[in-house]
Amino acid sequence: MVRNHDTTRDNQRVISDNRDSMSDLNSTVSRYSLSSLNNDVDNLPFPITTNIIIIFINSTLGGLLFGYDTGIISGILSSLKPQDLSRTRLTDFDKELVTSMTSIGSFFGSILGFPLADKFGRKKTLTICNFLFIFASLWMALSINLPLLILGRFFIGIAIGLSAQCVPIYLSELSPTNIRGRILAINVIAITSGQLFAYIISYLLIKIEPYPALSLESNTQVWRYLFGFSAIPALIFILFLDFMPESPRWLVLKGDLNAAHKSLSVIYSKAPSFMILIKLRKLIIDITKLKDEDTYPDSSQVAIEDSNPEQPLCSRQNSNNYEAIPHQNISNVGASDISLDGLRTLFSKDTKSFKTKFQCMDMNTKRALLIGCVLMFFQQITGFNAFMYYINLIFARINIENPLIPAIVVAFTNVLFTIVSMLCVDKIGRRTMLLYTILIMTVGLLMCSMAFKYDNPRLAIISTVIFVAAYAIAMGSIPWNSVELLPLKYRSLGASCISCTNWFTNSIISMSYLSIMNKIGNAKTMLIFATFTVLNWVFVYNWYPEVKGLSLEEIREVFQDGINVHYVYKKYNI
């Protein structure tokens, strides 16, 4: 408990010392308990300022390019002529290769994203990603033959892989707990908006008889413009780079506490300074506990919530002596007498050991990673991107004169229901949304099968819209959000694994869809996809946990001694 005569003195100190709040960490934080919800900045309404809008929109430009560069291939295949690439004809295999090379590149980009994001930080990794977007866009626009175009698609794939791996991490580590699902959904909205924009610009520029639209004169090599446009959002990201804070969790992990405080001050710009200090202190304790678990595994079960408020981390007299701190009390940090020097010493101690054991993933993390990877596998194997990549060719086979029009309808549906997902995910929950929408996806695919079997264009469009709407609400976004299931020290590695699963499965679909469609027909192909949606539902029902309302640090309790899919309902009665 806080003594009354100390309270007034501490209040005056907070008011008078705002010029350097970090120097006042000891006196300010000592008045507050970690377990007090009233002092948790995440429980305040999150103000939407101009700076916050710039941060979140700019950080999702990589997602926009992800959607654009994957969606634009449908228009490219409609306008690309063999003579543009010094060839006499383009086979279905050539088209599959141009399409799938992006997925292959994304696979390798996801692998690169893990060491880059952990070594250089989330912000610098996103910067590298956007420079690569610019380079690859110009390369593809200037390609004079098929091998160069394929190589350019590989380069753009690496950039997409980096973006797909790093953006969800960056957003999850910047977002307040109670709106994290909605913030992560912004990236998915950016992806779907990029796909919609790709279809619209393709419709405006590509001449498909008898729909001349606004095509360039004689429709000459318009695909070069379509590729080149994707450099523009990447340039915008670089122009607004100075507005972007680094992830405070990554900064704390690296021991840069002053930079972490500045980053939190940018994110929670309207919050009182003492709340930002409490937030920083909580992050410090979480990361300290994380490091301590590597060195002293027996201390891993100590709960932060049960900490003794009177137990100091270290005294001013021995703030530079890490050995004076009993390891079993590192997570039992009280609300008094915190020394920045002591915390810096704590972070600098045994760094080599921590990095060496970084790869030794515990069983709880393996369970969480497996859940994320399997869900991502089902996201791709159920066929959504087959529609996105080849929708022009799919609808052309059932006598729709301008397949770009239903493509725009489908893409708009994807954007609209992704927004619905953003509004509902933190209220309804991930698990519930998945269970209901996967069933609707199955119905949509069965209707698609009937439409293609009887060459019914109207039914094909309606059923595709039903499938895409259900997909967008849950399966389109929640698998990308699976990085929230992972502890901080494995989040980059896990995000790479999840992203690699996406792109490996994606490349299989994109490399084989046209061949399978030609061999067994669209109707039977849709039945194969429907079979996978049924398996997807069974997986979610038995193994996917609900995590709404849980902090990133509390989520790991869901995977203690198995997978407790009902953890939230049992603990919080919701």
C-alpha positions as a printed Julia matrix, in Angstrom:
574×3 Matrix{Float64}:
   0.0     0.0     0.0
   1.13    3.58   -0.64
   1.76    5.84    2.34
  -0.3     9.08    2.33
   2.63   11.47    2.86
   4.39    9.95   -0.17
   1.38   10.39   -2.45
   1.36   14.2    -2.53
   5.11   14.36   -3.07
   4.9    11.86   -5.94
   2.03   13.72   -7.59
   4.01   16.96   -7.53
   7.02   15.22   -8.97
   5.01   13.83  -11.9
   3.64   17.28  -12.75
   6.96   19.11  -12.46
   9.13   16.55  -14.22
   7.25   15.9   -17.47
  10.24   17.14  -19.44
  12.03   13.89  -18.74
   9.53   11.23  -17.66
  12.06    8.44  -18.02
  14.24    9.92  -15.28
  11.24    9.8   -12.94
  10.46    6.12  -13.47
  11.29    5.14   -9.88
   9.11    7.74   -8.14
   6.12    7.63  -10.48
   5.56    3.92  -10.94
   5.92    3.23   -7.25
   2.35    4.44   -6.66
   0.68    1.88   -8.86
   0.1    -1.84   -8.86
   0.49   -3.86  -12.06
  -2.75   -5.66  -11.36
  -4.79   -2.46  -11.23
  -7.0    -2.19  -14.3
  -7.52    1.5   -13.65
  -3.88    2.17  -14.44
  -3.71    0.06  -17.59
  -3.41    2.32  -20.63
  -4.89   -0.45  -22.8
  -8.18   -0.03  -20.96
  -8.51    3.6   -21.99
 -10.39    4.52  -25.19
  -7.79    4.5   -27.92
  -7.75    7.99  -29.52
  -7.65    8.07  -33.32
  -5.3    10.96  -34.02
  -3.85   12.05  -37.36
  -0.53   10.53  -36.4
  -2.13    7.19  -35.5
  -3.98    7.13  -38.82
  -0.72    7.74  -40.69
   1.04    4.99  -38.71
  -1.54    2.29  -39.31
  -2.32    3.19  -42.93
   1.34    3.52  -43.86
   2.23    0.24  -42.18
  -0.43   -1.58  -44.21
   0.74   -0.27  -47.6
   2.77   -3.47  -47.83
  -0.52   -5.34  -47.51
  -2.03   -3.16  -50.24
   0.87   -4.09  -52.54
   0.49   -7.71  -51.51
  -3.12   -7.63  -52.74
  -2.38   -5.56  -55.84
   0.55   -7.64  -57.1
  -1.3   -10.92  -56.55
  -4.61   -9.66  -57.97
  -3.19   -7.87  -61.0
  -2.03  -11.12  -62.57
  -5.61  -11.83  -63.62
  -5.64   -8.68  -65.77
  -2.06   -9.3   -66.92
  -2.99  -12.71  -68.32
  -5.82  -11.04  -70.26
  -3.6    -8.39  -71.87
  -0.23  -10.13  -72.19
   0.6   -11.05  -75.79
   3.26  -13.55  -76.87
   5.02  -10.98  -79.07
   5.45   -8.67  -76.06
   7.86  -11.23  -74.67
   9.44  -12.31  -77.98
   7.44  -15.55  -78.13
   5.06  -17.08  -80.64
   2.6   -18.4   -78.04
   1.96  -18.53  -74.31
   0.9   -21.92  -72.97
  -1.14  -22.61  -69.85
   2.1   -23.75  -68.21
   3.7   -20.38  -69.02
   0.73  -18.62  -67.4
   0.9   -20.87  -64.35
   4.64  -20.19  -64.08
   4.22  -16.41  -64.24
   1.45  -16.64  -61.64
   3.05  -19.1   -59.24
   6.55  -17.58  -59.27
   5.26  -14.83  -56.98
   4.15  -17.45  -54.45
   7.53  -19.19  -54.68
   9.32  -15.89  -54.13
   7.01  -15.14  -51.21
   8.01  -18.43  -49.62
  11.66  -17.38  -49.59
  10.72  -13.84  -48.56
   8.96  -15.25  -45.51
  12.11  -17.15  -44.57
  14.2   -13.97  -44.9
  11.68  -12.01  -42.85
  12.45  -13.9   -39.65
  16.14  -12.97  -39.24
  15.64   -9.47  -40.67
  12.75   -8.59  -38.33
  14.59   -9.87  -35.25
  18.0    -8.41  -36.06
  17.13   -5.05  -37.59
  13.64   -4.48  -36.2
  10.15   -4.46  -37.67
  10.36   -0.92  -39.05
  13.63   -1.42  -40.94
  12.4    -4.73  -42.34
   9.3    -3.02  -43.73
  11.54   -0.33  -45.24
  13.66   -2.96  -46.99
  10.46   -4.6   -48.19
   9.16   -1.4   -49.8
  12.45   -0.65  -51.55
  12.25   -4.16  -52.99
   8.68   -3.48  -54.15
   9.93   -0.47  -56.12
  12.82   -2.39  -57.67
  10.7    -5.41  -58.63
   7.87   -3.29  -60.06
  10.23   -1.46  -62.42
  11.95   -4.73  -63.33
   8.64   -6.35  -64.39
   7.48   -3.25  -66.26
  10.68   -3.23  -68.31
  10.93   -6.99  -68.94
  11.52   -7.85  -72.61
  11.21  -11.63  -72.44
   9.5   -14.34  -70.42
  12.52  -15.34  -68.23
  13.02  -11.72  -67.14
   9.32  -11.37  -66.32
   9.36  -14.59  -64.32
  12.44  -13.36  -62.42
  10.69  -10.06  -61.73
   7.69  -11.94  -60.38
  10.07  -13.84  -58.11
  11.51  -10.54  -56.79
   8.07   -9.11  -56.14
   7.23  -12.36  -54.37
  10.14  -11.88  -51.97
   8.8    -8.41  -51.13
   5.3    -9.81  -50.6
   6.68  -12.54  -48.35
   8.52   -9.98  -46.22
   5.38   -7.88  -45.98
   3.11  -10.82  -45.16
   5.49  -11.93  -42.41
   6.37   -8.58  -40.83
   3.25   -6.4   -41.06
   1.07   -8.6   -38.77
   3.91   -8.72  -36.21
   4.37   -4.96  -36.34
   0.65   -4.25  -35.98
   0.12   -6.79  -33.19
   3.0    -5.32  -31.17
   1.75   -1.75  -31.59
  -1.94   -2.44  -30.95
  -3.78   -2.09  -27.61
  -5.11   -5.44  -26.4
  -8.82   -4.65  -26.67
  -8.66   -3.62  -30.35
  -5.8    -5.81  -31.57
  -8.09   -7.97  -33.74
  -9.49   -4.91  -35.5
  -6.06   -3.4   -36.06
  -4.79   -6.65  -37.55
  -7.86   -6.75  -39.78
  -6.82   -3.39  -41.26
  -3.94   -5.18  -42.97
  -6.32   -7.72  -44.48
  -8.56   -4.87  -45.65
  -5.49   -3.37  -47.31
  -4.78   -6.69  -49.04
  -8.34   -7.06  -50.32
  -8.44   -3.39  -51.33
  -5.27   -3.95  -53.34
  -6.95   -6.81  -55.16
 -10.04   -4.69  -55.85
  -7.9    -1.83  -57.14
  -6.03   -4.28  -59.39
  -9.28   -5.46  -60.99
 -10.65   -1.93  -61.41
  -7.51   -0.58  -63.05
  -7.35   -3.67  -65.26
 -10.93   -3.03  -66.37
 -10.17    0.61  -67.11
  -7.03   -0.04  -69.12
  -7.48   -3.43  -70.75
  -9.48   -3.73  -73.94
 -11.67   -6.82  -73.93
 -14.01   -6.99  -76.88
 -16.77   -5.82  -77.0
 -15.88   -3.72  -73.9
 -13.27   -1.1   -74.93
 -13.52    0.67  -71.54
 -10.8     3.34  -71.2
  -8.05    1.23  -72.73
  -4.84    2.8   -73.91
  -4.47    3.29  -77.63
  -4.46   -0.1   -79.4
  -4.06   -1.79  -75.99
  -0.3    -1.97  -76.6
   1.6    -3.62  -73.77
  -0.69   -2.1   -71.14
   0.49   -4.78  -68.73
   3.71   -2.79  -68.27
   1.72    0.07  -66.75
  -0.15   -2.37  -64.51
   3.14   -3.64  -63.1
   4.68   -0.18  -62.77
   1.79    1.27  -60.74
   2.74   -0.86  -57.73
   5.86    1.26  -57.14
   3.71    4.24  -56.1
   2.43    2.98  -52.68
   5.95    1.83  -51.81
   7.23    5.35  -52.47
   4.49    6.77  -50.24
   5.58    4.45  -47.4
   9.15    5.74  -47.63
   7.99    9.38  -47.66
   6.09    8.88  -44.38
   8.73    6.69  -42.77
   9.61    9.26  -40.11
   6.1     8.97  -38.64
   6.54    5.25  -37.97
   7.66    4.16  -34.48
   9.59    0.97  -33.93
   7.85   -1.86  -32.07
   8.2    -1.09  -28.33
   8.32   -4.81  -27.52
  11.24   -5.35  -29.91
  13.03   -2.33  -28.41
  12.55   -3.67  -24.88
  13.81   -7.06  -26.02
  16.95   -5.33  -27.28
  17.29   -3.37  -24.03
  16.75    0.08  -25.59
  14.39    1.35  -22.9
  14.53    5.04  -23.83
  13.55    4.29  -27.43
  10.8     1.96  -26.2
   9.41    4.77  -24.04
   9.43    7.16  -27.01
   7.66    4.58  -29.14
   4.95    4.05  -26.52
   4.56    7.84  -26.21
   3.83    8.03  -29.93
   1.32    5.17  -29.83
  -0.45    6.37  -26.66
  -0.01   10.07  -27.37
  -3.08   11.13  -25.33
  -2.39    8.95  -22.29
  -1.0    10.36  -19.02
   2.76   10.0   -18.74
   2.57    7.76  -15.66
   0.38    5.25  -17.56
   2.94    5.07  -20.35
   5.59    4.38  -17.72
   3.45    1.62  -16.23
   2.97    0.12  -19.7
   6.73    0.21  -20.27
   7.32   -1.33  -16.86
   4.93   -4.19  -17.64
   6.72   -4.85  -20.94
  10.06   -4.81  -19.12
   8.81   -7.36  -16.58
   7.36   -9.6   -19.3
  10.59   -9.59  -21.31
  12.67  -10.0   -18.15
  10.59  -13.01  -17.21
  10.95  -14.37  -20.74
  14.75  -14.15  -20.54
  14.76  -15.54  -17.02
  12.81  -18.6   -18.16
  15.6   -19.42  -20.59
  18.24  -19.21  -17.86
  16.14  -20.52  -14.94
  13.35  -22.77  -16.3
  12.0   -23.47  -12.82
  10.87  -19.86  -12.49
   8.61  -20.02  -15.52
   5.49  -20.73  -13.5
   5.7   -17.57  -11.37
   2.68  -15.4   -12.19
   3.07  -11.68  -12.64
  -0.4   -11.12  -11.28
   0.66  -12.68   -7.97
   3.68  -10.44   -7.52
   4.44   -8.95   -4.13
   3.94   -5.15   -4.33
   6.62   -4.57   -1.71
   9.31   -6.74   -3.36
  11.91   -4.54   -5.11
  13.61   -5.6    -8.31
  16.87   -4.06   -7.16
  17.95   -1.28   -4.85
  19.8     1.85   -5.83
  22.76    0.64   -3.8
  23.23   -2.5    -5.92
  21.52   -1.47   -9.15
  24.48   -2.53  -11.26
  24.85   -5.94   -9.64
  22.68   -8.51  -11.42
  23.97  -11.32   -9.25
  22.37   -9.6    -6.22
  18.91  -10.25   -7.72
  17.52  -13.68   -6.78
  16.45  -15.29  -10.04
  13.28  -16.74   -8.58
  12.08  -13.19   -7.83
  12.68  -11.67  -11.26
   9.02  -12.01  -12.21
   7.93  -11.05   -8.69
   8.62   -7.39   -9.33
   6.91   -4.99   -7.01
   5.74   -1.45   -7.5
   8.66    0.19   -5.73
  12.24    1.2    -6.43
  12.91    0.3   -10.07
  16.31    1.3   -11.41
  16.89    1.82  -15.13
  20.57    0.98  -14.64
  19.57   -2.27  -13.02
  17.18   -3.07  -15.86
  19.87   -2.36  -18.44
  22.23   -4.68  -16.61
  19.5    -7.29  -16.48
  19.06   -7.13  -20.24
  22.76   -7.18  -21.03
  23.42  -10.23  -18.85
  23.64  -13.68  -20.5
  22.67  -12.44  -23.98
  24.62  -15.18  -25.68
  22.83  -17.88  -23.69
  19.46  -16.36  -24.59
  20.24  -16.34  -28.3
  21.61  -19.87  -28.17
  18.41  -21.18  -26.58
  16.23  -19.13  -28.9
  15.83  -22.08  -31.23
  14.85  -24.49  -28.43
  11.11  -23.99  -28.76
   9.04  -25.18  -25.83
   6.03  -27.45  -26.26
   3.48  -24.7   -25.63
   4.93  -22.64  -28.48
   5.03  -25.67  -30.78
   1.32  -26.22  -30.19
   0.54  -22.58  -30.95
   2.71  -22.61  -34.08
   1.12  -25.84  -35.33
  -2.35  -24.31  -34.95
  -1.31  -21.23  -36.92
   0.33  -23.24  -39.72
  -2.54  -25.71  -40.13
  -5.13  -22.92  -40.24
  -3.03  -21.12  -42.86
  -2.8   -24.33  -44.89
  -6.59  -24.55  -44.96
  -6.84  -20.89  -45.93
  -5.06  -21.64  -49.19
  -6.1   -25.22  -49.96
  -9.8   -24.28  -49.96
  -9.25  -22.45  -53.25
  -9.8   -18.76  -52.67
  -6.68  -17.64  -54.53
  -7.56  -19.88  -57.46
 -10.48  -17.49  -57.96
  -8.3   -14.41  -57.45
  -5.56  -15.48  -59.88
  -7.63  -17.1   -62.62
 -11.08  -15.58  -62.26
 -10.99  -14.17  -65.8
 -10.23  -17.59  -67.25
 -12.74  -19.33  -64.97
 -15.69  -17.13  -65.92
 -14.68  -16.95  -69.58
 -15.34  -20.7   -69.78
 -19.02  -20.26  -68.9
 -19.61  -17.66  -71.62
 -19.35  -14.43  -69.6
 -18.31  -11.84  -72.18
 -16.26   -9.6   -69.88
 -15.01  -11.65  -66.92
 -13.41   -8.56  -65.35
 -16.88   -7.35  -64.29
 -17.65  -10.35  -62.02
 -14.03  -10.15  -60.87
 -14.66   -6.6   -59.62
 -17.9    -7.75  -57.93
 -16.05  -10.57  -56.19
 -13.19   -8.29  -55.11
 -15.63   -5.68  -53.77
 -17.39   -8.41  -51.79
 -14.04   -9.41  -50.36
 -13.3    -5.85  -49.2
 -16.81   -5.27  -47.8
 -16.91   -8.41  -45.69
 -13.33   -7.95  -44.52
 -14.56   -4.68  -43.02
 -17.38   -6.67  -41.38
 -14.68   -8.95  -39.97
 -12.79   -5.99  -38.54
 -15.91   -4.71  -36.77
 -16.91   -8.09  -35.36
 -13.74  -10.05  -34.58
 -13.08   -8.58  -31.12
 -16.75   -8.8   -30.13
 -17.73  -12.22  -31.47
 -14.35  -13.91  -31.28
 -12.11  -15.74  -33.74
 -13.3   -19.26  -33.07
 -17.03  -18.54  -33.34
 -16.59  -16.63  -36.58
 -14.56  -19.45  -38.09
 -17.05  -22.16  -37.19
 -20.01  -20.39  -38.79
 -18.35  -18.99  -41.89
 -16.53  -22.18  -42.88
 -19.92  -23.9   -43.17
 -21.12  -21.09  -45.45
 -17.94  -21.44  -47.54
 -18.78  -25.1   -48.05
 -22.29  -24.25  -49.23
 -20.89  -21.66  -51.64
 -18.44  -24.14  -53.17
 -21.17  -26.77  -53.62
 -23.29  -24.16  -55.41
 -20.26  -23.25  -57.56
 -19.9   -26.87  -58.54
 -23.51  -26.98  -59.7
 -23.13  -23.7   -61.6
 -20.08  -24.91  -63.52
 -21.64  -28.3   -64.16
 -24.66  -26.71  -65.88
 -22.86  -23.61  -67.28
 -25.07  -21.2   -65.33
 -23.3   -17.78  -65.22
 -25.75  -16.18  -62.78
 -25.52  -19.02  -60.27
 -21.73  -19.04  -60.68
 -21.47  -15.36  -59.73
 -23.91  -15.66  -56.8
 -22.24  -18.75  -55.38
 -18.77  -17.24  -55.76
 -19.93  -14.12  -53.92
 -21.32  -16.3   -51.09
 -18.04  -18.21  -50.85
 -15.89  -15.07  -50.91
 -18.07  -13.22  -48.38
 -17.83  -16.09  -45.89
 -14.11  -16.46  -46.53
 -13.46  -12.74  -45.99
 -15.21  -12.64  -42.62
 -12.93  -15.19  -40.98
 -10.57  -17.4   -43.01
  -9.3   -14.44  -45.0
  -7.92  -12.63  -41.94
  -7.74  -14.83  -38.84
  -4.95  -17.15  -40.1
  -2.73  -14.09  -40.61
  -3.53  -13.03  -37.05
  -2.19  -16.32  -35.69
   1.08  -14.56  -34.85
  -0.74  -13.34  -31.74
  -0.71  -16.93  -30.44
   3.1   -16.91  -30.21
   5.35  -15.57  -27.44
   7.54  -12.59  -28.3
  10.84  -14.42  -28.62
   9.37  -16.81  -31.22
   7.0   -14.39  -32.93
   9.23  -13.59  -35.92
  10.22  -17.24  -36.39
   6.61  -18.35  -36.05
   5.36  -15.68  -38.42
   7.87  -16.92  -41.0
   6.64  -20.5   -40.57
   2.99  -19.45  -40.88
   3.73  -17.28  -43.89
   5.82  -20.02  -45.53
   2.91  -22.43  -45.08
   0.7   -19.93  -46.88
   3.01  -19.47  -49.82
   3.97  -23.13  -50.18
   0.3   -24.13  -50.36
  -0.49  -21.09  -52.51
   2.22  -22.04  -55.02
   0.83  -25.57  -55.29
  -2.63  -24.21  -56.09
  -1.41  -21.56  -58.54
   0.91  -23.99  -60.38
  -1.7   -26.7   -60.79
  -5.13  -25.09  -60.99
  -5.33  -24.59  -64.76
  -4.02  -28.1   -65.41
  -6.5   -29.66  -62.96
  -9.36  -27.57  -64.36
  -8.51  -28.7   -67.9
  -8.32  -32.34  -66.81
 -11.35  -32.83  -64.51
 -13.34  -29.63  -65.05
 -14.33  -26.78  -62.77
 -17.29  -28.6   -61.21
 -15.19  -31.43  -59.75
 -12.43  -29.0   -58.75
 -14.95  -27.1   -56.63
 -15.94  -30.37  -54.92
 -12.3   -30.95  -53.98
 -12.16  -27.49  -52.43
 -15.43  -28.16  -50.56
 -13.95  -31.34  -49.08
 -11.1   -29.31  -47.62
 -13.52  -26.78  -46.08
 -15.21  -29.65  -44.24
 -11.85  -30.81  -42.88
 -11.13  -27.18  -41.97
 -14.29  -27.0   -39.85
 -13.4   -30.22  -38.02
  -9.93  -28.83  -37.25
 -11.24  -25.51  -35.89
 -13.92  -27.21  -33.79
 -11.43  -29.51  -32.08
  -8.23  -27.48  -31.88
  -8.55  -23.76  -32.54
  -8.81  -21.76  -29.24
 -10.62  -18.5   -28.57
  -8.24  -15.68  -27.57
 -10.39  -12.56  -27.7
  -9.61  -10.1   -24.92
  -6.39  -11.83  -23.91
  -3.12   -9.93  -23.86
  -0.28  -11.23  -26.03
   1.47  -12.38  -22.87
  -1.59  -14.19  -21.42
  -2.33  -16.15  -24.61
   0.47  -18.62  -23.83
  -1.61  -19.96  -20.92
  -4.08  -21.35  -23.47
  -1.45  -23.87  -24.59
  -0.39  -25.11  -21.15
  -0.79  -28.91  -20.99
  -2.45  -29.15  -24.4
  -4.78  -26.76  -26.23
  -7.54  -25.33  -24.07
  -9.97  -24.16  -26.76
 -12.42  -22.95  -24.1
  -9.89  -21.11  -21.91
 -11.53  -17.68  -22.33
 -15.04  -18.98  -21.66
 -14.02  -20.87  -18.53
 -11.8   -18.2   -16.99
 -13.82  -15.08  -17.82
 -17.33  -16.57  -18.24
 -17.88  -15.05  -21.69
